[in-house]
Short mmCIF file of C-alpha atoms and ligand atoms in Angstrom, two decimals:
data_model
loop_
_atom_site.label_atom_id
_atom_site.label_comp_id
_atom_site.label_asym_id
_atom_site.label_seq_id
_atom_site.Cartn_x
_atom_site.Cartn_y
_atom_site.Cartn_z
CA MET A 1 69.85 -52.25 104.16
CA ARG A 2 70.57 -52.44 100.64
CA THR A 3 68.12 -50.89 98.21
CA VAL A 4 66.90 -52.96 95.45
CA THR A 5 64.98 -52.29 92.19
CA ILE A 6 63.61 -54.99 89.97
CA LEU A 7 62.95 -54.14 86.35
CA GLY A 8 60.71 -56.72 85.01
CA ALA A 9 59.47 -57.74 88.37
CA THR A 10 56.53 -59.77 87.19
CA GLY A 11 58.30 -62.04 84.98
CA SER A 12 60.03 -65.38 85.38
CA VAL A 13 63.32 -63.67 86.33
CA GLY A 14 61.54 -61.01 88.35
CA THR A 15 59.60 -63.37 90.31
CA SER A 16 62.69 -65.46 91.29
CA THR A 17 64.37 -62.33 92.48
CA LEU A 18 61.36 -61.28 94.67
CA ASP A 19 61.50 -64.94 96.07
CA LEU A 20 64.78 -64.64 97.16
CA VAL A 21 64.81 -60.97 98.32
CA GLU A 22 61.40 -61.79 100.37
CA ARG A 23 63.40 -64.88 101.96
CA ALA A 24 65.98 -62.33 103.71
CA PRO A 25 63.72 -59.87 105.74
CA GLY A 26 65.68 -56.94 106.99
CA GLU A 27 68.38 -57.18 104.40
CA PHE A 28 67.04 -55.41 101.35
CA ARG A 29 64.64 -52.31 100.93
CA ILE A 30 62.46 -52.23 97.82
CA LYS A 31 63.16 -48.92 95.76
CA ALA A 32 61.04 -49.73 92.81
CA LEU A 33 59.24 -52.62 90.91
CA THR A 34 58.48 -52.15 87.27
CA ALA A 35 56.03 -54.38 84.88
CA ASN A 36 54.73 -53.75 81.42
CA CYS A 37 50.87 -54.19 82.25
CA ASP A 38 50.73 -56.91 84.70
CA VAL A 39 48.89 -54.96 87.46
CA GLU A 40 47.60 -57.78 89.60
CA ARG A 41 50.81 -59.28 90.14
CA LEU A 42 52.93 -55.93 90.42
CA ALA A 43 50.69 -54.52 93.07
CA ALA A 44 50.36 -57.68 94.95
CA ALA A 45 54.32 -57.79 94.96
CA ALA A 46 54.73 -53.95 95.85
CA ILE A 47 52.41 -54.30 98.83
CA ARG A 48 53.95 -57.34 100.05
CA THR A 49 57.31 -55.96 99.96
CA ARG A 50 56.33 -52.39 101.07
CA ALA A 51 58.10 -51.21 97.84
CA GLU A 52 58.53 -47.43 97.44
CA ARG A 53 57.46 -47.22 93.79
CA ALA A 54 55.65 -49.33 91.30
CA VAL A 55 55.79 -48.51 87.52
CA VAL A 56 54.15 -49.97 84.46
CA ALA A 57 55.67 -49.26 81.33
CA ASP A 58 52.26 -49.20 79.31
CA ALA A 59 50.71 -46.10 80.44
CA SER A 60 47.25 -47.20 79.68
CA CYS A 61 47.70 -49.78 82.64
CA LEU A 62 48.30 -46.69 85.32
CA PRO A 63 44.76 -46.14 86.12
CA ALA A 64 44.40 -49.87 87.40
CA LEU A 65 47.61 -49.63 88.91
CA ARG A 66 46.60 -46.41 90.95
CA ASP A 67 43.29 -48.19 92.02
CA ALA A 68 45.21 -51.56 92.97
CA LEU A 69 47.40 -49.42 95.31
CA ALA A 70 45.12 -46.82 96.57
CA GLY A 71 45.74 -46.24 100.40
CA SER A 72 49.10 -48.45 100.22
CA GLY A 73 51.36 -45.39 100.38
CA ILE A 74 53.21 -46.74 97.33
CA SER A 75 53.74 -44.24 94.58
CA CYS A 76 53.02 -45.15 91.06
CA ASP A 77 53.79 -44.04 87.68
CA GLY A 78 53.38 -45.32 83.87
CA GLY A 79 55.14 -44.97 80.77
CA PRO A 80 58.57 -45.92 79.22
CA ASP A 81 60.05 -42.72 80.47
CA ALA A 82 58.76 -43.64 84.32
CA VAL A 83 60.34 -46.84 83.98
CA VAL A 84 63.73 -45.18 82.93
CA ASP A 85 63.07 -42.82 85.79
CA ALA A 86 62.69 -45.70 88.19
CA ALA A 87 65.70 -47.65 87.12
CA ALA A 88 68.28 -45.19 88.61
CA GLY A 89 69.69 -45.02 91.95
CA ALA A 90 69.33 -48.49 93.98
CA ASP A 91 72.26 -50.25 95.26
CA TRP A 92 71.34 -53.39 93.26
CA THR A 93 69.33 -53.51 90.34
CA MET A 94 67.86 -56.48 88.50
CA ALA A 95 67.49 -55.74 84.84
CA ALA A 96 64.74 -58.43 83.99
CA ILE A 97 62.79 -57.03 81.22
CA VAL A 98 62.33 -58.89 78.10
CA GLY A 99 63.81 -57.73 74.78
CA CYS A 100 65.35 -54.29 73.91
CA ALA A 101 62.68 -52.74 75.46
CA GLY A 102 64.86 -52.92 78.66
CA LEU A 103 67.79 -50.95 76.87
CA ALA A 104 66.85 -47.32 78.21
CA SER A 105 66.27 -48.49 81.86
CA VAL A 106 69.37 -50.82 81.76
CA VAL A 107 71.48 -47.78 80.46
CA ALA A 108 69.91 -45.69 83.19
CA ALA A 109 70.64 -48.16 86.06
CA ILE A 110 74.41 -48.20 84.72
CA GLU A 111 74.71 -44.50 84.67
CA SER A 112 73.44 -44.38 88.31
CA GLY A 113 76.26 -46.54 89.60
CA GLY A 114 75.70 -49.59 92.00
CA THR A 115 75.39 -53.13 91.28
CA VAL A 116 73.59 -53.82 88.12
CA VAL A 117 72.52 -57.70 87.51
CA ILE A 118 71.95 -58.47 83.68
CA ALA A 119 69.49 -60.86 83.09
CA ASN A 120 68.06 -58.91 79.96
CA LYS A 121 70.58 -59.97 77.30
CA GLU A 122 69.06 -58.44 74.34
CA PRO A 123 70.43 -54.66 75.13
CA LEU A 124 73.99 -56.26 75.78
CA VAL A 125 73.90 -57.89 72.50
CA SER A 126 72.38 -54.80 70.61
CA ALA A 127 74.46 -52.25 72.32
CA GLY A 128 77.19 -54.15 74.07
CA GLU A 129 80.04 -51.71 73.68
CA LEU A 130 78.19 -48.73 74.59
CA ILE A 131 76.79 -50.46 77.75
CA LEU A 132 80.20 -51.47 78.66
CA ALA A 133 81.54 -48.16 78.07
CA THR A 134 78.70 -46.68 80.29
CA ALA A 135 79.67 -48.86 82.95
CA ALA A 136 83.33 -48.03 82.97
CA ARG A 137 82.32 -44.33 82.96
CA SER A 138 79.99 -44.72 86.07
CA GLY A 139 81.85 -47.29 87.99
CA ALA A 140 78.84 -49.71 87.96
CA ARG A 141 79.23 -53.22 88.60
CA LEU A 142 77.66 -55.55 85.93
CA LEU A 143 76.79 -58.96 87.44
CA PRO A 144 75.61 -61.71 84.89
CA ALA A 145 72.24 -63.30 85.88
CA ASP A 146 72.09 -65.88 82.79
CA SER A 147 73.12 -68.91 84.29
CA GLU A 148 75.94 -69.71 81.84
CA HIS A 149 77.38 -66.35 82.08
CA ASN A 150 77.06 -66.37 85.94
CA ALA A 151 78.87 -69.94 85.70
CA ILE A 152 81.70 -68.38 83.60
CA TYR A 153 81.80 -65.32 85.85
CA GLN A 154 82.49 -67.73 88.95
CA CYS A 155 85.18 -69.85 87.00
CA PHE A 156 86.76 -66.94 85.16
CA ASP A 157 90.33 -65.79 86.35
CA PHE A 158 89.80 -61.87 85.42
CA ALA A 159 93.36 -61.36 86.64
CA ARG A 160 94.88 -63.39 84.03
CA PRO A 161 92.34 -63.77 80.65
CA GLU A 162 95.49 -64.34 78.79
CA ARG A 163 95.46 -67.83 80.41
CA VAL A 164 92.11 -68.57 79.32
CA ARG A 165 92.13 -71.28 76.47
CA ARG A 166 88.41 -71.59 75.83
CA ILE A 167 85.04 -70.90 77.36
CA LEU A 168 82.55 -73.74 76.78
CA LEU A 169 79.15 -72.28 76.58
CA THR A 170 76.79 -75.09 77.61
CA GLY A 171 72.90 -75.24 76.44
CA SER A 172 70.48 -78.03 76.71
CA GLY A 173 69.76 -77.91 73.04
CA GLY A 174 65.91 -77.23 73.76
CA PRO A 175 62.92 -79.29 73.05
CA PHE A 176 63.76 -80.22 69.59
CA ARG A 177 67.35 -81.31 69.96
CA ASP A 178 66.30 -84.79 68.74
CA TRP A 179 63.59 -83.69 66.25
CA PRO A 180 64.41 -84.27 62.78
CA LEU A 181 64.00 -81.25 60.31
CA ASP A 182 60.96 -82.05 58.93
CA ARG A 183 59.04 -82.50 61.99
CA MET A 184 60.41 -79.02 63.26
CA ALA A 185 58.33 -77.35 60.57
CA ASP A 186 55.23 -78.26 62.28
CA VAL A 187 56.30 -77.53 65.67
CA THR A 188 53.35 -75.48 67.57
CA ARG A 189 53.57 -72.48 70.00
CA GLU A 190 52.71 -74.86 73.08
CA GLN A 191 55.55 -77.44 71.83
CA ALA A 192 58.13 -74.41 71.59
CA ILE A 193 57.53 -72.83 75.12
CA ALA A 194 57.58 -76.15 76.90
CA HIS A 195 61.58 -76.32 77.73
CA PRO A 196 62.56 -79.39 78.81
CA ASN A 197 64.73 -78.22 81.99
CA TRP A 198 63.83 -74.70 82.52
CA SER A 199 60.87 -72.57 83.40
CA MET A 200 61.03 -69.31 81.58
CA GLY A 201 59.22 -66.77 79.93
CA ALA A 202 57.58 -67.36 76.36
CA LYS A 203 60.43 -65.43 74.36
CA ILE A 204 63.42 -66.91 75.95
CA SER A 205 61.66 -70.36 75.59
CA VAL A 206 61.09 -69.92 72.03
CA ASP A 207 64.77 -68.68 71.81
CA SER A 208 65.89 -71.77 73.25
CA ALA A 209 63.92 -73.84 70.95
CA THR A 210 65.66 -72.03 67.93
CA MET A 211 68.81 -72.10 69.82
CA MET A 212 69.13 -68.23 69.01
CA ASN A 213 69.18 -68.09 72.84
CA LYS A 214 72.53 -69.63 72.72
CA GLY A 215 73.59 -67.65 69.68
CA LEU A 216 72.53 -64.54 71.83
CA GLU A 217 74.32 -65.77 74.90
CA LEU A 218 77.57 -66.36 72.46
CA ILE A 219 77.46 -62.54 71.93
CA GLU A 220 76.66 -61.64 75.34
CA ALA A 221 79.94 -63.86 76.61
CA ALA A 222 81.92 -62.01 73.99
CA ARG A 223 80.64 -58.81 75.66
CA LEU A 224 81.34 -59.94 79.25
CA PHE A 225 84.54 -61.68 79.24
CA PRO A 226 87.97 -60.65 77.87
CA VAL A 227 88.63 -63.52 75.35
CA ALA A 228 88.27 -63.48 71.64
CA HIS A 229 85.14 -64.60 70.21
CA GLU A 230 86.64 -67.55 68.38
CA ARG A 231 87.41 -69.12 71.97
CA ILE A 232 84.03 -69.30 72.80
CA GLU A 233 82.38 -72.71 71.96
CA ILE A 234 78.87 -73.93 72.22
CA ILE A 235 78.34 -77.50 73.41
CA VAL A 236 74.75 -79.27 73.89
CA HIS A 237 74.71 -80.65 77.38
CA ARG A 238 71.32 -81.90 77.78
CA GLN A 239 71.01 -82.23 81.58
CA SER A 240 71.53 -78.42 82.31
CA VAL A 241 73.71 -79.47 85.31
CA ILE A 242 77.00 -77.86 84.07
CA HIS A 243 76.13 -74.23 83.40
CA SER A 244 79.24 -73.30 81.50
CA MET A 245 83.02 -74.02 81.80
CA VAL A 246 86.37 -72.30 81.43
CA GLU A 247 89.29 -74.17 80.08
CA TYR A 248 92.74 -72.88 80.82
CA VAL A 249 96.16 -73.30 78.91
CA ASP A 250 97.57 -75.72 81.61
CA GLY A 251 94.58 -78.12 80.38
CA SER A 252 92.57 -77.68 83.55
CA THR A 253 88.62 -76.83 82.74
CA LEU A 254 86.51 -75.35 85.78
CA ALA A 255 82.87 -75.74 85.60
CA GLN A 256 80.02 -74.43 87.72
CA LEU A 257 77.22 -76.98 88.57
CA GLY A 258 73.76 -76.35 90.10
CA PRO A 259 70.32 -77.23 89.82
CA SER A 260 68.22 -75.71 86.96
CA ASP A 261 66.85 -73.17 88.96
CA MET A 262 67.54 -69.35 88.28
CA ARG A 263 67.31 -68.62 91.80
CA VAL A 264 70.91 -70.05 91.99
CA PRO A 265 72.75 -67.58 89.67
CA ILE A 266 70.44 -64.93 91.20
CA ALA A 267 71.43 -65.81 94.78
CA HIS A 268 75.20 -65.43 93.42
CA THR A 269 74.68 -61.94 92.30
CA LEU A 270 72.33 -60.81 95.49
CA ALA A 271 75.17 -61.91 97.81
CA TRP A 272 78.15 -61.38 95.80
CA PRO A 273 80.88 -61.46 96.82
CA ASP A 274 79.38 -63.21 99.83
CA ARG A 275 77.22 -66.39 99.46
CA LEU A 276 73.60 -66.69 100.71
CA GLU A 277 71.89 -69.58 102.11
CA SER A 278 69.48 -70.44 99.19
CA PRO A 279 66.08 -72.45 99.42
CA MET A 280 66.99 -75.04 96.74
CA ALA A 281 67.32 -78.60 97.21
CA PRO A 282 71.12 -79.59 97.03
CA LEU A 283 72.06 -80.90 93.38
CA ASP A 284 71.95 -84.83 93.63
CA LEU A 285 74.55 -86.07 91.14
CA VAL A 286 73.96 -89.37 91.88
CA ALA A 287 70.17 -89.16 90.93
CA VAL A 288 71.48 -87.13 87.91
CA GLY A 289 73.68 -90.30 87.18
CA ARG A 290 75.29 -89.07 83.74
CA LEU A 291 76.21 -85.84 82.11
CA ASP A 292 76.42 -85.96 78.15
CA PHE A 293 78.01 -83.55 75.81
CA GLU A 294 77.56 -83.13 72.06
CA ALA A 295 78.11 -80.65 69.22
CA PRO A 296 75.33 -78.39 68.27
CA ASP A 297 73.81 -79.20 64.81
CA PRO A 298 74.18 -76.13 62.47
CA VAL A 299 71.70 -77.38 59.88
CA ARG A 300 68.64 -77.72 62.20
CA PHE A 301 69.81 -74.78 64.04
CA PRO A 302 70.83 -72.00 61.68
CA ALA A 303 70.39 -69.27 64.20
CA LEU A 304 73.68 -70.20 65.73
CA ARG A 305 75.48 -69.46 62.68
CA LEU A 306 73.62 -66.38 62.06
CA ALA A 307 74.60 -65.13 65.68
CA ARG A 308 78.23 -66.17 65.14
CA GLU A 309 78.55 -64.29 61.96
CA ALA A 310 76.85 -61.14 63.40
CA LEU A 311 79.37 -61.21 66.29
CA GLU A 312 82.15 -61.61 63.97
CA ALA A 313 81.13 -58.95 61.69
CA GLY A 314 80.30 -56.44 64.67
CA GLY A 315 78.99 -52.81 63.76
CA ALA A 316 75.12 -52.97 63.31
CA ARG A 317 74.82 -56.65 62.85
CA PRO A 318 74.14 -58.00 66.33
CA ALA A 319 71.42 -55.22 66.70
CA ILE A 320 69.83 -56.35 63.56
CA LEU A 321 69.85 -59.96 64.68
CA ASN A 322 68.34 -59.27 67.39
CA ALA A 323 65.73 -56.88 66.38
CA ALA A 324 64.72 -59.26 63.45
CA ASN A 325 64.45 -62.10 65.98
CA GLU A 326 62.21 -60.47 68.52
CA VAL A 327 59.69 -59.57 65.67
CA ALA A 328 60.03 -63.14 64.44
CA VAL A 329 59.57 -64.89 67.80
CA ALA A 330 56.46 -62.49 68.61
CA ALA A 331 54.91 -63.40 65.19
CA PHE A 332 55.63 -67.09 65.87
CA LEU A 333 53.99 -66.46 69.29
CA ASP A 334 50.98 -64.99 67.57
CA ARG A 335 50.73 -67.99 65.14
CA ARG A 336 51.40 -65.70 62.35
CA ILE A 337 54.47 -67.81 61.00
CA ALA A 338 55.71 -71.17 61.24
CA PHE A 339 58.72 -72.29 63.64
CA LEU A 340 61.36 -72.53 60.85
CA GLU A 341 60.65 -69.18 59.49
CA ILE A 342 61.82 -67.37 62.68
CA ALA A 343 65.53 -68.02 61.71
CA ALA A 344 64.67 -67.45 57.92
CA ILE A 345 63.27 -64.06 58.80
CA VAL A 346 66.33 -63.23 60.66
CA ALA A 347 68.50 -64.43 57.81
CA ASP A 348 66.41 -62.07 55.29
CA THR A 349 66.68 -59.05 57.49
CA LEU A 350 70.37 -59.44 57.99
CA GLY A 351 70.75 -59.87 54.25
CA SER A 352 68.75 -56.77 53.28
CA TYR A 353 69.93 -54.15 55.56
CA ASP A 354 73.61 -52.89 56.22
CA PRO A 355 73.81 -49.57 57.94
CA ASP A 356 76.92 -48.12 59.10
CA ALA A 357 78.04 -49.28 62.77
CA PRO A 358 76.00 -47.49 65.36
CA ASP A 359 78.18 -45.13 67.79
CA SER A 360 75.42 -43.91 70.10
CA LEU A 361 72.48 -45.39 71.81
CA ALA A 362 70.25 -43.26 69.44
CA ASP A 363 72.08 -45.02 66.53
CA VAL A 364 71.26 -48.43 67.91
CA LEU A 365 67.83 -47.45 68.34
CA ASN A 366 67.31 -46.27 65.07
CA VAL A 367 68.96 -49.49 63.69
CA ASP A 368 66.29 -51.51 65.83
CA ILE A 369 63.48 -49.64 64.69
CA GLU A 370 64.58 -50.38 60.94
CA ALA A 371 65.33 -53.70 61.32
CA ARG A 372 61.93 -54.36 63.18
CA ARG A 373 60.20 -52.72 60.17
CA ILE A 374 61.98 -54.60 57.42
CA ALA A 375 61.39 -58.17 59.63
CA GLU A 376 57.73 -57.17 59.85
CA ALA A 377 57.13 -56.12 56.31
CA ARG A 378 58.73 -59.54 55.44
CA ILE A 379 56.36 -61.44 57.52
CA LYS A 380 53.26 -59.52 56.08
CA ALA A 381 54.35 -60.01 52.75
CA GLY A 382 54.96 -63.58 53.13
CA ARG A 383 58.27 -63.58 51.54
CA VAL A 384 60.46 -65.53 53.74
CA THR A 385 63.03 -67.95 52.06
CA ILE A 386 63.37 -71.13 54.19
CA GLY A 387 66.79 -72.93 54.32
CA VAL A 388 69.12 -70.32 55.45
P1 NDP B 1 59.10 -62.84 81.14
O1 NDP B 1 58.22 -62.48 79.91
O2 NDP B 1 58.54 -63.74 82.08
O3 NDP B 1 58.98 -61.27 82.08
C1 NDP B 1 59.11 -60.10 81.34
C2 NDP B 1 59.31 -58.79 82.21
O4 NDP B 1 59.24 -57.91 81.37
C3 NDP B 1 57.51 -58.84 82.89
O5 NDP B 1 57.93 -58.25 83.92
C4 NDP B 1 57.03 -58.03 81.75
O6 NDP B 1 55.96 -57.10 82.48
C5 NDP B 1 58.10 -57.15 81.47
N1 NDP B 1 58.03 -56.39 80.22
C6 NDP B 1 57.47 -56.93 79.02
N2 NDP B 1 57.60 -55.90 78.05
C7 NDP B 1 57.85 -54.71 78.48
C8 NDP B 1 58.19 -53.41 78.15
N3 NDP B 1 57.76 -53.32 76.78
N4 NDP B 1 58.53 -52.60 78.86
C9 NDP B 1 58.75 -52.88 80.16
N5 NDP B 1 58.71 -53.96 80.67
C10 NDP B 1 58.21 -54.83 79.98
O7 NDP B 1 60.70 -62.93 80.81
P2 NDP B 1 61.80 -63.64 81.68
O8 NDP B 1 61.85 -63.29 82.99
O9 NDP B 1 61.75 -65.14 81.13
O10 NDP B 1 63.11 -63.04 80.99
C11 NDP B 1 63.40 -61.83 81.23
C12 NDP B 1 65.07 -61.34 80.59
O11 NDP B 1 65.78 -62.18 81.18
C13 NDP B 1 65.02 -61.93 79.08
O12 NDP B 1 65.82 -60.84 78.37
C14 NDP B 1 65.68 -63.40 79.14
O13 NDP B 1 66.12 -63.59 77.95
C15 NDP B 1 66.30 -63.00 80.27
N6 NDP B 1 66.65 -64.42 80.95
C16 NDP B 1 65.52 -65.26 81.24
C17 NDP B 1 65.80 -66.33 82.26
C18 NDP B 1 64.84 -67.05 82.60
O14 NDP B 1 65.01 -68.18 83.39
N7 NDP B 1 63.30 -66.77 82.43
C19 NDP B 1 67.05 -66.81 82.00
C20 NDP B 1 68.07 -66.15 81.67
C21 NDP B 1 68.05 -64.86 80.77
P3 NDP B 1 54.41 -57.75 82.40
O15 NDP B 1 54.55 -59.04 83.21
O16 NDP B 1 53.49 -56.89 82.79
O17 NDP B 1 54.31 -58.15 80.58
#
């Protein structure tokens, strides 16, 4: 029986992962489940799955977790270090914490070997080279859960990467793909988190609406696949049926298709290299009817350009981009800034901070902290330049 740990078990990806694991009784044993502070959901999942251990990152939530698990025999713990400790040692680990808060735990999981499934893209953006070096040292296998990267993984010929002409990274374009710029100025929190095709956590939903998610995915793809970043192109595909494509030098383009349900890519990583029976209704292409493709609009979605520039420049730029974006998205979700200010804050932060390239995880964390401080100060001062 394979041991499984789910970091971020109470979130959207964590819940989809649990759903698949629970449909295969006798195949997996849950070693650890973690959350930030959603004690009710964490304790219920731990009891249901007979997990060995449940951990909350926010230590102030530990007493409530202890009460909820009293008499269950499940050990519980609290605090960021406890999450890192729980991250190590499973055969299969899902990294599904949101944001760079997941960096230390994903590194701990990779250091301990086994299969580590990456949903949590932000650490890969900020510290990609260091994470890949850690995996190379430990022998851990990294599998992508992000539907686009999982699609590319299924189509990519790792034995002949030089035969790949382009990676075509598809994205739905988010809820505002047809909105004029002046209307986007008044976007509300509720409108931004209502994604047309996917049901996801709040942060990635806002990232999809600004298309920063596609920008982060561009950097993620450049980390995961051995192709030059100029060969990775973003295409808007509003139906979210094709999850990405790989084009080869002979003119063949391979695509992976599936329903817009994260359980499809997660099932692939759970069974890899095998396949498991999944609960989703098969894709009905006749009902889908048509597949549309268009180029993204760089004027209404400046996050795409910011992300590509950060990728090209390398060094600390991706970590600054990500940290400023996390701060700006949190401020938008708190209704402290307007929608169009998100990309503007990222651009302002990138424009005012240019540290040396980090060469350790501690360096990355220092860049992350300083970029957050600068972005937060801009928001507090109300000094944001729209029109990046
Ligand atoms: P959610 O917001 O739904 O869930 C986030 C999870 O992380 C929760 O379990 C939450 O716990 C936990 N968490 C939040 N803050 C912290 C913290 N400081 N320390 C430890 N744990 C924390 O996010 P999603 O599931 O939508 O996304 C998770 C990751 O996967 C993101 O990086 C996202 O970009 C990526 N992803 C998501 C997809 C999706 O369909 N949702 C698709 C592809 C990638 P609690 O519930 O207690 O707050």
